[in-house]
């Protein structure tokens, strides 16, 4: 016989379904450590970073000291945490700002994972320890001006020249590009799609920064230009020669987005809940009106549902059972839910909803990038549709 719930145990508005109780002590400790860092280092400054379209150059090293760079990888100075712990860190980072979580995702789940999974032992020893501390920054060059959702259409090519490789092409929308010490660049070769490690300063390689963004402004976004870049034979990642290489990295990053989107949604909901309790209209707090309570209830629903979905996928990943199609469902559902929460929260805040004194408009703008990168919402819907029907609509 099950016991009745303790009537003295109050519901917590910010953890309505007691998801905290589903976490281990270690997972809560990691989450709380990252949450404390975000509240102290990111939240007070994120609005200014967004307005100035800048992010501190020392932040990668601070994130390295925090231990979140490549934290889910084993060895080479990486923490080797569970996938769920890494997800919780992503949730807290994106509750601060999507640009900060993007920096960590690109460093750990794209650049570092590519080297860790597909690199040689020498490459791992050379690059990963410094990347784990943030002393070395990496970026990931896959997307091109005319090849976003269809990476198989990439035009960047690499050809052999004696014992060397020569790379020519362009990559676009590359997070960390202009501050990276090394770029993982994917190119077509006569042997298939190969990954190359391109150190900053290599002749013929440049990374001009992209400006005039209205989303992810607290993040460095660049183009990568490769004009006759000569690399030695040991610059190529030896363990893969197909799109399986970059797609495996993208799946790692998408997993982090599933959690991150839940964090952004939570931050918007928290701001709306607090504001509704403080803002008075017609003689009482707007939290006491039916229409605002309905908005708050729907936001709470989406935040809790998104967090539960992320946690479930984290448990599947830790058990070795997570499929890419399930990650697509998580990204599609959670980012769309986060966008809806952000837009609803903006309405609750009224005119203050467009002010950078509150986090809502910043998250709302950032999520317009998150819904597109690492696979657009349309592409993830087709991935799920193909899994459901057995028919691939985009091939």
mmCIF file of C-alpha atoms in Angstrom:
data_model
loop_
_atom_site.group_PDB
_atom_site.id
_atom_site.type_symbol
_atom_site.label_atom_id
_atom_site.label_comp_id
_atom_site.label_asym_id
_atom_site.label_seq_id
_atom_site.Cartn_x
_atom_site.Cartn_y
_atom_site.Cartn_z
ATOM 1 C CA UNK A 1 0.000 0.000 0.000
ATOM 2 C CA UNK A 2 1.380 3.414 -0.947
ATOM 3 C CA UNK A 3 1.360 6.155 1.629
ATOM 4 C CA UNK A 4 -0.488 9.413 1.098
ATOM 5 C CA UNK A 5 1.609 12.447 0.187
ATOM 6 C CA UNK A 6 2.766 14.582 3.077
ATOM 7 C CA UNK A 7 0.358 17.542 3.213
ATOM 8 C CA UNK A 8 3.134 19.639 4.717
ATOM 9 C CA UNK A 9 5.318 19.133 1.635
ATOM 10 C CA UNK A 10 4.589 22.219 -0.412
ATOM 11 C CA UNK A 11 4.729 22.389 -4.165
ATOM 12 C CA UNK A 12 7.702 24.378 -5.411
ATOM 13 C CA UNK A 13 6.741 26.675 -8.295
ATOM 14 C CA UNK A 14 10.211 26.444 -9.844
ATOM 15 C CA UNK A 15 10.317 22.639 -9.610
ATOM 16 C CA UNK A 16 6.648 21.797 -9.845
ATOM 17 C CA UNK A 17 7.109 18.073 -10.609
ATOM 18 C CA UNK A 18 9.968 17.536 -8.117
ATOM 19 C CA UNK A 19 12.425 16.695 -10.880
ATOM 20 C CA UNK A 20 15.183 17.479 -8.387
ATOM 21 C CA UNK A 21 14.266 14.249 -6.621
ATOM 22 C CA UNK A 22 15.133 12.251 -9.761
ATOM 23 C CA UNK A 23 18.766 13.356 -9.653
ATOM 24 C CA UNK A 24 21.623 11.804 -7.727
ATOM 25 C CA UNK A 25 23.562 13.769 -5.129
ATOM 26 C CA UNK A 26 26.507 14.038 -7.532
ATOM 27 C CA UNK A 27 24.291 15.312 -10.344
ATOM 28 C CA UNK A 28 22.777 17.943 -8.076
ATOM 29 C CA UNK A 29 26.224 19.006 -6.897
ATOM 30 C CA UNK A 30 27.459 19.460 -10.468
ATOM 31 C CA UNK A 31 24.310 21.327 -11.440
ATOM 32 C CA UNK A 32 24.521 23.609 -8.418
ATOM 33 C CA UNK A 33 28.199 24.356 -9.058
ATOM 34 C CA UNK A 34 27.496 25.408 -12.643
ATOM 35 C CA UNK A 35 24.371 27.315 -11.548
ATOM 36 C CA UNK A 36 26.419 29.262 -9.015
ATOM 37 C CA UNK A 37 29.010 30.157 -11.654
ATOM 38 C CA UNK A 38 26.321 31.303 -14.082
ATOM 39 C CA UNK A 39 24.551 33.442 -11.495
ATOM 40 C CA UNK A 40 27.796 35.103 -10.426
ATOM 41 C CA UNK A 41 29.678 35.391 -13.727
ATOM 42 C CA UNK A 42 27.103 35.368 -16.527
ATOM 43 C CA UNK A 43 23.692 36.650 -15.431
ATOM 44 C CA UNK A 44 24.823 40.084 -14.173
ATOM 45 C CA UNK A 45 26.672 40.781 -17.447
ATOM 46 C CA UNK A 46 24.766 38.878 -20.163
ATOM 47 C CA UNK A 47 22.595 41.847 -21.110
ATOM 48 C CA UNK A 48 25.657 44.037 -21.592
ATOM 49 C CA UNK A 49 27.426 41.335 -23.589
ATOM 50 C CA UNK A 50 24.370 41.024 -25.806
ATOM 51 C CA UNK A 51 24.087 44.785 -26.307
ATOM 52 C CA UNK A 52 27.805 45.156 -27.024
ATOM 53 C CA UNK A 53 27.952 42.007 -29.192
ATOM 54 C CA UNK A 54 30.992 40.857 -27.206
ATOM 55 C CA UNK A 55 32.011 38.082 -24.866
ATOM 56 C CA UNK A 56 35.034 38.158 -22.530
ATOM 57 C CA UNK A 57 38.116 36.580 -24.076
ATOM 58 C CA UNK A 58 39.015 35.077 -20.700
ATOM 59 C CA UNK A 59 35.718 33.176 -20.471
ATOM 60 C CA UNK A 60 36.998 29.918 -22.069
ATOM 61 C CA UNK A 61 39.670 29.638 -19.375
ATOM 62 C CA UNK A 62 37.102 30.331 -16.664
ATOM 63 C CA UNK A 63 34.880 27.607 -18.103
ATOM 64 C CA UNK A 64 37.907 25.328 -18.198
ATOM 65 C CA UNK A 65 38.542 25.916 -14.511
ATOM 66 C CA UNK A 66 34.871 25.182 -13.879
ATOM 67 C CA UNK A 67 35.451 21.803 -15.557
ATOM 68 C CA UNK A 68 32.697 21.902 -18.187
ATOM 69 C CA UNK A 69 34.796 21.822 -21.371
ATOM 70 C CA UNK A 70 34.625 18.282 -22.733
ATOM 71 C CA UNK A 71 33.394 17.198 -19.312
ATOM 72 C CA UNK A 72 31.632 14.111 -20.706
ATOM 73 C CA UNK A 73 34.804 12.790 -22.389
ATOM 74 C CA UNK A 74 37.230 10.359 -20.769
ATOM 75 C CA UNK A 75 40.934 11.040 -20.303
ATOM 76 C CA UNK A 76 43.252 13.759 -21.636
ATOM 77 C CA UNK A 77 42.341 16.109 -18.805
ATOM 78 C CA UNK A 78 38.596 15.715 -19.264
ATOM 79 C CA UNK A 79 36.324 15.066 -16.292
ATOM 80 C CA UNK A 80 34.596 11.961 -17.649
ATOM 81 C CA UNK A 81 31.186 12.780 -16.173
ATOM 82 C CA UNK A 82 27.928 11.148 -17.160
ATOM 83 C CA UNK A 83 25.917 12.409 -20.107
ATOM 84 C CA UNK A 84 23.200 13.464 -17.687
ATOM 85 C CA UNK A 85 25.627 15.580 -15.666
ATOM 86 C CA UNK A 86 26.849 17.214 -18.863
ATOM 87 C CA UNK A 87 23.252 17.917 -19.837
ATOM 88 C CA UNK A 88 22.525 19.530 -16.488
ATOM 89 C CA UNK A 89 25.555 21.770 -16.993
ATOM 90 C CA UNK A 90 24.261 22.766 -20.438
ATOM 91 C CA UNK A 91 20.871 23.592 -18.932
ATOM 92 C CA UNK A 92 22.417 25.920 -16.377
ATOM 93 C CA UNK A 93 24.764 27.540 -18.893
ATOM 94 C CA UNK A 94 21.937 28.335 -21.294
ATOM 95 C CA UNK A 95 19.772 29.620 -18.467
ATOM 96 C CA UNK A 96 22.495 32.280 -18.360
ATOM 97 C CA UNK A 97 22.857 32.795 -22.105
ATOM 98 C CA UNK A 98 22.707 30.633 -25.220
ATOM 99 C CA UNK A 99 26.022 32.073 -26.373
ATOM 100 C CA UNK A 100 27.836 30.694 -23.334
ATOM 101 C CA UNK A 101 26.316 27.249 -23.791
ATOM 102 C CA UNK A 102 27.188 27.430 -27.500
ATOM 103 C CA UNK A 103 30.817 28.147 -26.649
ATOM 104 C CA UNK A 104 30.925 25.095 -24.387
ATOM 105 C CA UNK A 105 29.074 22.884 -26.878
ATOM 106 C CA UNK A 106 31.306 23.810 -29.801
ATOM 107 C CA UNK A 107 34.431 23.341 -27.725
ATOM 108 C CA UNK A 108 33.445 20.041 -26.096
ATOM 109 C CA UNK A 109 30.792 18.324 -28.211
ATOM 110 C CA UNK A 110 32.049 19.357 -31.634
ATOM 111 C CA UNK A 111 35.763 20.186 -31.741
ATOM 112 C CA UNK A 112 36.969 18.103 -28.793
ATOM 113 C CA UNK A 113 34.622 15.198 -29.509
ATOM 114 C CA UNK A 114 35.806 15.077 -33.133
ATOM 115 C CA UNK A 115 39.420 14.729 -31.997
ATOM 116 C CA UNK A 116 38.549 12.382 -29.119
ATOM 117 C CA UNK A 117 36.416 10.066 -31.302
ATOM 118 C CA UNK A 118 38.140 10.228 -34.683
ATOM 119 C CA UNK A 119 41.662 11.494 -33.992
ATOM 120 C CA UNK A 120 44.983 9.734 -33.557
ATOM 121 C CA UNK A 121 46.547 9.254 -30.154
ATOM 122 C CA UNK A 122 49.113 11.917 -31.025
ATOM 123 C CA UNK A 123 46.354 14.389 -31.964
ATOM 124 C CA UNK A 124 44.475 13.693 -28.751
ATOM 125 C CA UNK A 125 47.539 14.254 -26.616
ATOM 126 C CA UNK A 126 48.482 17.410 -28.487
ATOM 127 C CA UNK A 127 45.120 19.177 -28.409
ATOM 128 C CA UNK A 128 42.683 17.827 -25.827
ATOM 129 C CA UNK A 129 44.399 18.736 -22.519
ATOM 130 C CA UNK A 130 44.696 22.396 -23.491
ATOM 131 C CA UNK A 131 41.140 22.449 -24.809
ATOM 132 C CA UNK A 132 39.849 20.989 -21.540
ATOM 133 C CA UNK A 133 41.420 23.861 -19.588
ATOM 134 C CA UNK A 134 40.272 26.491 -22.078
ATOM 135 C CA UNK A 135 43.838 27.527 -22.820
ATOM 136 C CA UNK A 136 43.234 26.279 -26.359
ATOM 137 C CA UNK A 137 39.983 27.177 -28.119
ATOM 138 C CA UNK A 138 38.540 25.077 -30.929
ATOM 139 C CA UNK A 139 35.910 25.560 -33.601
ATOM 140 C CA UNK A 140 34.105 23.210 -35.978
ATOM 141 C CA UNK A 141 33.877 23.951 -39.689
ATOM 142 C CA UNK A 142 31.082 22.055 -41.416
ATOM 143 C CA UNK A 143 28.330 24.497 -42.485
ATOM 144 C CA UNK A 144 28.920 26.340 -45.765
ATOM 145 C CA UNK A 145 27.173 29.309 -47.402
ATOM 146 C CA UNK A 146 25.282 26.952 -49.729
ATOM 147 C CA UNK A 147 25.359 23.761 -47.647
ATOM 148 C CA UNK A 148 23.670 24.069 -44.275
ATOM 149 C CA UNK A 149 21.016 21.420 -43.819
ATOM 150 C CA UNK A 150 22.631 19.308 -46.563
ATOM 151 C CA UNK A 151 26.257 18.784 -45.490
ATOM 152 C CA UNK A 152 26.687 16.268 -48.284
ATOM 153 C CA UNK A 153 26.607 19.212 -50.693
ATOM 154 C CA UNK A 154 29.751 20.789 -49.222
ATOM 155 C CA UNK A 155 32.142 22.334 -51.715
ATOM 156 C CA UNK A 156 35.238 22.591 -49.532
ATOM 157 C CA UNK A 157 37.778 20.188 -50.971
ATOM 158 C CA UNK A 158 41.097 18.716 -49.921
ATOM 159 C CA UNK A 159 43.548 17.163 -52.355
ATOM 160 C CA UNK A 160 46.815 15.376 -51.833
ATOM 161 C CA UNK A 161 50.024 17.062 -52.902
ATOM 162 C CA UNK A 162 52.882 14.698 -52.227
ATOM 163 C CA UNK A 163 52.775 13.969 -48.517
ATOM 164 C CA UNK A 164 50.669 17.062 -47.779
ATOM 165 C CA UNK A 165 47.037 18.099 -48.161
ATOM 166 C CA UNK A 166 45.807 21.287 -49.842
ATOM 167 C CA UNK A 167 42.440 22.682 -48.673
ATOM 168 C CA UNK A 168 40.242 25.186 -50.502
ATOM 169 C CA UNK A 169 36.758 26.354 -49.528
ATOM 170 C CA UNK A 170 34.551 28.402 -47.238
ATOM 171 C CA UNK A 171 32.690 27.651 -44.022
ATOM 172 C CA UNK A 172 29.970 29.867 -42.567
ATOM 173 C CA UNK A 173 28.322 30.590 -39.184
ATOM 174 C CA UNK A 174 31.203 29.105 -37.215
ATOM 175 C CA UNK A 175 31.004 29.677 -33.449
ATOM 176 C CA UNK A 176 34.384 30.517 -31.839
ATOM 177 C CA UNK A 177 35.962 30.833 -35.309
ATOM 178 C CA UNK A 178 37.799 34.118 -34.852
ATOM 179 C CA UNK A 179 39.157 33.219 -31.405
ATOM 180 C CA UNK A 180 39.969 29.566 -32.131
ATOM 181 C CA UNK A 181 43.483 28.206 -31.900
ATOM 182 C CA UNK A 182 42.506 25.191 -33.990
ATOM 183 C CA UNK A 183 39.677 24.517 -36.421
ATOM 184 C CA UNK A 184 38.254 21.100 -37.180
ATOM 185 C CA UNK A 185 37.427 21.480 -40.882
ATOM 186 C CA UNK A 186 35.497 18.920 -42.905
ATOM 187 C CA UNK A 187 36.214 18.629 -46.622
ATOM 188 C CA UNK A 188 35.534 16.422 -49.605
ATOM 189 C CA UNK A 189 38.427 14.267 -50.771
ATOM 190 C CA UNK A 190 38.831 11.486 -53.307
ATOM 191 C CA UNK A 191 38.622 9.148 -50.294
ATOM 192 C CA UNK A 192 35.389 10.580 -48.899
ATOM 193 C CA UNK A 193 34.644 13.304 -46.349
ATOM 194 C CA UNK A 194 37.655 13.827 -44.086
ATOM 195 C CA UNK A 195 38.289 15.984 -41.053
ATOM 196 C CA UNK A 196 41.388 18.193 -40.821
ATOM 197 C CA UNK A 197 42.972 20.036 -37.895
ATOM 198 C CA UNK A 198 43.870 23.535 -39.068
ATOM 199 C CA UNK A 199 45.887 25.594 -36.559
ATOM 200 C CA UNK A 200 45.249 29.331 -36.468
ATOM 201 C CA UNK A 201 47.917 31.233 -38.362
ATOM 202 C CA UNK A 202 48.316 28.578 -41.054
ATOM 203 C CA UNK A 203 49.037 30.408 -44.344
ATOM 204 C CA UNK A 204 45.895 30.744 -46.459
ATOM 205 C CA UNK A 205 43.559 30.314 -43.476
ATOM 206 C CA UNK A 206 41.558 33.187 -42.013
ATOM 207 C CA UNK A 207 38.435 33.579 -39.868
ATOM 208 C CA UNK A 208 36.753 36.958 -40.367
ATOM 209 C CA UNK A 209 34.097 37.656 -37.747
ATOM 210 C CA UNK A 210 30.426 38.001 -38.745
ATOM 211 C CA UNK A 211 28.768 41.169 -37.475
ATOM 212 C CA UNK A 212 25.268 42.733 -37.489
ATOM 213 C CA UNK A 213 23.672 39.729 -35.768
ATOM 214 C CA UNK A 214 20.473 40.196 -33.776
ATOM 215 C CA UNK A 215 20.760 36.761 -32.144
ATOM 216 C CA UNK A 216 23.566 35.040 -30.221
ATOM 217 C CA UNK A 217 25.254 38.397 -29.908
ATOM 218 C CA UNK A 218 27.211 37.249 -26.841
ATOM 219 C CA UNK A 219 29.020 34.749 -29.029
ATOM 220 C CA UNK A 220 31.791 34.925 -31.616
ATOM 221 C CA UNK A 221 30.514 33.844 -35.042
ATOM 222 C CA UNK A 222 32.828 33.717 -38.037
ATOM 223 C CA UNK A 223 33.436 32.647 -41.580
ATOM 224 C CA UNK A 224 36.341 30.289 -42.254
ATOM 225 C CA UNK A 225 38.276 30.986 -45.453
ATOM 226 C CA UNK A 226 40.663 28.374 -46.833
ATOM 227 C CA UNK A 227 42.719 29.445 -49.843
ATOM 228 C CA UNK A 228 45.324 26.841 -50.731
ATOM 229 C CA UNK A 229 45.895 25.868 -47.095
ATOM 230 C CA UNK A 230 48.745 23.360 -46.950
ATOM 231 C CA UNK A 231 48.645 20.830 -44.119
ATOM 232 C CA UNK A 232 50.906 17.905 -43.259
ATOM 233 C CA UNK A 233 49.662 14.337 -43.505
ATOM 234 C CA UNK A 234 49.216 14.111 -39.750
ATOM 235 C CA UNK A 235 46.640 16.928 -39.778
ATOM 236 C CA UNK A 236 43.885 14.599 -41.001
ATOM 237 C CA UNK A 237 41.655 12.739 -38.532
ATOM 238 C CA UNK A 238 42.565 9.146 -39.392
ATOM 239 C CA UNK A 239 39.560 7.206 -38.104
ATOM 240 C CA UNK A 240 36.770 8.337 -40.415
ATOM 241 C CA UNK A 241 36.295 9.083 -44.126
ATOM 242 C CA UNK A 242 32.562 9.740 -44.465
ATOM 243 C CA UNK A 243 29.799 12.032 -43.252
ATOM 244 C CA UNK A 244 29.528 9.733 -40.263
ATOM 245 C CA UNK A 245 32.349 11.785 -38.746
ATOM 246 C CA UNK A 246 30.756 15.240 -38.622
ATOM 247 C CA UNK A 247 27.241 13.856 -38.099
ATOM 248 C CA UNK A 248 28.350 12.003 -34.963
ATOM 249 C CA UNK A 249 29.692 15.277 -33.583
ATOM 250 C CA UNK A 250 26.472 17.113 -34.437
ATOM 251 C CA UNK A 251 24.478 14.518 -32.549
ATOM 252 C CA UNK A 252 26.580 15.195 -29.447
ATOM 253 C CA UNK A 253 25.949 18.930 -29.742
ATOM 254 C CA UNK A 254 22.217 18.458 -30.363
ATOM 255 C CA UNK A 255 21.973 16.466 -27.163
ATOM 256 C CA UNK A 256 23.351 19.448 -25.244
ATOM 257 C CA UNK A 257 20.831 21.730 -26.957
ATOM 258 C CA UNK A 258 17.964 19.554 -25.690
ATOM 259 C CA UNK A 259 19.037 20.465 -22.161
ATOM 260 C CA UNK A 260 20.077 24.012 -22.955
ATOM 261 C CA UNK A 261 16.700 24.923 -24.429
ATOM 262 C CA UNK A 262 15.044 23.766 -21.210
ATOM 263 C CA UNK A 263 17.365 26.113 -19.310
ATOM 264 C CA UNK A 264 16.491 29.094 -21.493
ATOM 265 C CA UNK A 265 12.788 28.328 -21.073
ATOM 266 C CA UNK A 266 13.190 28.068 -17.308
ATOM 267 C CA UNK A 267 14.936 31.441 -17.121
ATOM 268 C CA UNK A 268 12.091 33.094 -19.037
ATOM 269 C CA UNK A 269 9.454 31.433 -16.874
ATOM 270 C CA UNK A 270 11.225 32.467 -13.662
ATOM 271 C CA UNK A 271 11.392 36.062 -14.855
ATOM 272 C CA UNK A 272 7.705 36.075 -15.792
ATOM 273 C CA UNK A 273 6.628 34.460 -12.516
ATOM 274 C CA UNK A 274 8.572 36.967 -10.433
ATOM 275 C CA UNK A 275 7.377 39.911 -12.501
ATOM 276 C CA UNK A 276 3.720 38.842 -12.321
ATOM 277 C CA UNK A 277 3.939 38.797 -8.536
ATOM 278 C CA UNK A 278 5.444 42.275 -8.359
ATOM 279 C CA UNK A 279 3.602 44.158 -11.102
ATOM 280 C CA UNK A 280 0.288 45.638 -10.053
ATOM 281 C CA UNK A 281 -2.553 46.694 -12.321
ATOM 282 C CA UNK A 282 -6.070 47.739 -11.347
ATOM 283 C CA UNK A 283 -5.148 47.510 -7.699
ATOM 284 C CA UNK A 284 -3.665 44.020 -7.490
ATOM 285 C CA UNK A 285 -0.692 41.960 -8.766
ATOM 286 C CA UNK A 286 -1.244 40.735 -12.308
ATOM 287 C CA UNK A 287 -0.435 37.242 -10.972
ATOM 288 C CA UNK A 288 -3.935 37.288 -9.534
ATOM 289 C CA UNK A 289 -5.646 37.588 -12.917
ATOM 290 C CA UNK A 290 -6.966 34.575 -14.766
ATOM 291 C CA UNK A 291 -5.303 35.395 -18.075
ATOM 292 C CA UNK A 292 -1.834 35.717 -16.540
ATOM 293 C CA UNK A 293 -2.279 32.578 -14.447
ATOM 294 C CA UNK A 294 -3.165 30.703 -17.619
ATOM 295 C CA UNK A 295 0.063 31.911 -19.244
ATOM 296 C CA UNK A 296 2.104 30.969 -16.189
ATOM 297 C CA UNK A 297 0.503 27.520 -16.036
ATOM 298 C CA UNK A 298 1.303 26.802 -19.683
ATOM 299 C CA UNK A 299 4.881 28.022 -19.260
ATOM 300 C CA UNK A 300 5.349 25.836 -16.187
ATOM 301 C CA UNK A 301 3.977 22.873 -18.121
ATOM 302 C CA UNK A 302 6.398 23.346 -21.010
ATOM 303 C CA UNK A 303 9.415 23.920 -18.770
ATOM 304 C CA UNK A 304 8.721 20.804 -16.702
ATOM 305 C CA UNK A 305 7.927 18.709 -19.762
ATOM 306 C CA UNK A 306 11.117 19.862 -21.523
ATOM 307 C CA UNK A 307 13.253 19.093 -18.473
ATOM 308 C CA UNK A 308 11.749 15.636 -18.072
ATOM 309 C CA UNK A 309 12.354 14.890 -21.753
ATOM 310 C CA UNK A 310 15.969 16.012 -21.460
ATOM 311 C CA UNK A 311 16.474 13.902 -18.344
ATOM 312 C CA UNK A 312 14.969 10.841 -20.011
ATOM 313 C CA UNK A 313 17.274 11.223 -23.025
ATOM 314 C CA UNK A 314 20.198 11.670 -20.651
ATOM 315 C CA UNK A 315 19.385 8.394 -18.920
ATOM 316 C CA UNK A 316 19.112 6.676 -22.311
ATOM 317 C CA UNK A 317 22.482 8.089 -23.362
ATOM 318 C CA UNK A 318 24.143 6.960 -20.153
ATOM 319 C CA UNK A 319 22.700 3.487 -20.752
ATOM 320 C CA UNK A 320 24.086 3.455 -24.313
ATOM 321 C CA UNK A 321 20.599 3.295 -25.827
ATOM 322 C CA UNK A 322 20.058 6.810 -27.192
ATOM 323 C CA UNK A 323 19.392 6.993 -30.935
ATOM 324 C CA UNK A 324 19.983 10.058 -33.136
ATOM 325 C CA UNK A 325 16.297 10.135 -34.057
ATOM 326 C CA UNK A 326 15.416 10.467 -30.376
ATOM 327 C CA UNK A 327 17.829 13.382 -30.041
ATOM 328 C CA UNK A 328 16.070 14.990 -33.017
ATOM 329 C CA UNK A 329 12.758 14.662 -31.200
ATOM 330 C CA UNK A 330 14.296 16.241 -28.120
ATOM 331 C CA UNK A 331 15.757 19.188 -30.009
ATOM 332 C CA UNK A 332 12.609 19.778 -32.056
ATOM 333 C CA UNK A 333 10.307 19.606 -29.060
ATOM 334 C CA UNK A 334 12.393 21.468 -26.512
ATOM 335 C CA UNK A 335 13.526 24.356 -28.696
ATOM 336 C CA UNK A 336 10.020 24.946 -30.020
ATOM 337 C CA UNK A 337 8.704 24.795 -26.448
ATOM 338 C CA UNK A 338 11.371 27.228 -25.265
ATOM 339 C CA UNK A 339 10.469 29.670 -28.032
ATOM 340 C CA UNK A 340 6.810 29.526 -26.994
ATOM 341 C CA UNK A 341 7.713 30.080 -23.348
ATOM 342 C CA UNK A 342 9.948 33.043 -24.244
ATOM 343 C CA UNK A 343 7.255 34.665 -26.370
ATOM 344 C CA UNK A 344 4.637 34.161 -23.674
ATOM 345 C CA UNK A 345 6.944 35.511 -20.976
ATOM 346 C CA UNK A 346 7.599 38.580 -23.111
ATOM 347 C CA UNK A 347 3.868 39.269 -23.118
ATOM 348 C CA UNK A 348 3.641 38.880 -19.338
ATOM 349 C CA UNK A 349 6.366 41.486 -18.906
ATOM 350 C CA UNK A 350 4.617 43.934 -21.234
ATOM 351 C CA UNK A 351 6.883 46.765 -22.367
ATOM 352 C CA UNK A 352 9.591 45.566 -19.974
ATOM 353 C CA UNK A 353 9.697 42.375 -21.997
ATOM 354 C CA UNK A 354 11.814 44.089 -24.645
ATOM 355 C CA UNK A 355 14.330 45.499 -22.161
ATOM 356 C CA UNK A 356 17.725 43.905 -21.608
ATOM 357 C CA UNK A 357 17.240 44.595 -17.911
ATOM 358 C CA UNK A 358 15.263 41.343 -18.045
ATOM 359 C CA UNK A 359 16.499 38.147 -19.720
ATOM 360 C CA UNK A 360 13.413 37.382 -21.807
ATOM 361 C CA UNK A 361 13.981 39.243 -25.102
ATOM 362 C CA UNK A 362 17.619 38.115 -25.107
ATOM 363 C CA UNK A 363 16.629 34.461 -24.746
ATOM 364 C CA UNK A 364 13.848 34.920 -27.278
ATOM 365 C CA UNK A 365 16.282 36.296 -29.873
ATOM 366 C CA UNK A 366 18.924 33.683 -29.082
ATOM 367 C CA UNK A 367 16.467 30.835 -29.484
ATOM 368 C CA UNK A 368 15.813 31.965 -33.052
ATOM 369 C CA UNK A 369 19.374 30.788 -33.737
ATOM 370 C CA UNK A 370 19.117 27.676 -31.599
ATOM 371 C CA UNK A 371 16.039 26.522 -33.539
ATOM 372 C CA UNK A 372 18.119 26.702 -36.738
ATOM 373 C CA UNK A 373 21.617 25.507 -35.904
ATOM 374 C CA UNK A 374 22.654 21.869 -35.494
ATOM 375 C CA UNK A 375 19.763 21.007 -37.807
ATOM 376 C CA UNK A 376 16.718 23.181 -38.447
ATOM 377 C CA UNK A 377 13.337 22.347 -36.957
ATOM 378 C CA UNK A 378 12.180 21.229 -40.414
ATOM 379 C CA UNK A 379 15.077 18.810 -40.805
ATOM 380 C CA UNK A 380 14.525 17.279 -37.372
ATOM 381 C CA UNK A 381 10.832 16.858 -38.162
ATOM 382 C CA UNK A 382 11.827 14.953 -41.317
ATOM 383 C CA UNK A 383 14.295 12.811 -39.355
ATOM 384 C CA UNK A 384 11.472 11.848 -37.003
ATOM 385 C CA UNK A 385 9.055 11.354 -39.905
ATOM 386 C CA UNK A 386 11.507 9.079 -41.658
ATOM 387 C CA UNK A 387 11.948 7.014 -38.505
ATOM 388 C CA UNK A 388 8.184 6.714 -38.102
ATOM 389 C CA UNK A 389 7.383 5.792 -41.691
ATOM 390 C CA UNK A 390 10.548 4.152 -42.965
ATOM 391 C CA UNK A 391 10.565 6.621 -45.887
ATOM 392 C CA UNK A 392 13.219 9.339 -46.058
ATOM 393 C CA UNK A 393 11.593 12.510 -47.410
ATOM 394 C CA UNK A 394 14.815 14.480 -48.000
ATOM 395 C CA UNK A 395 16.787 11.843 -49.876
#
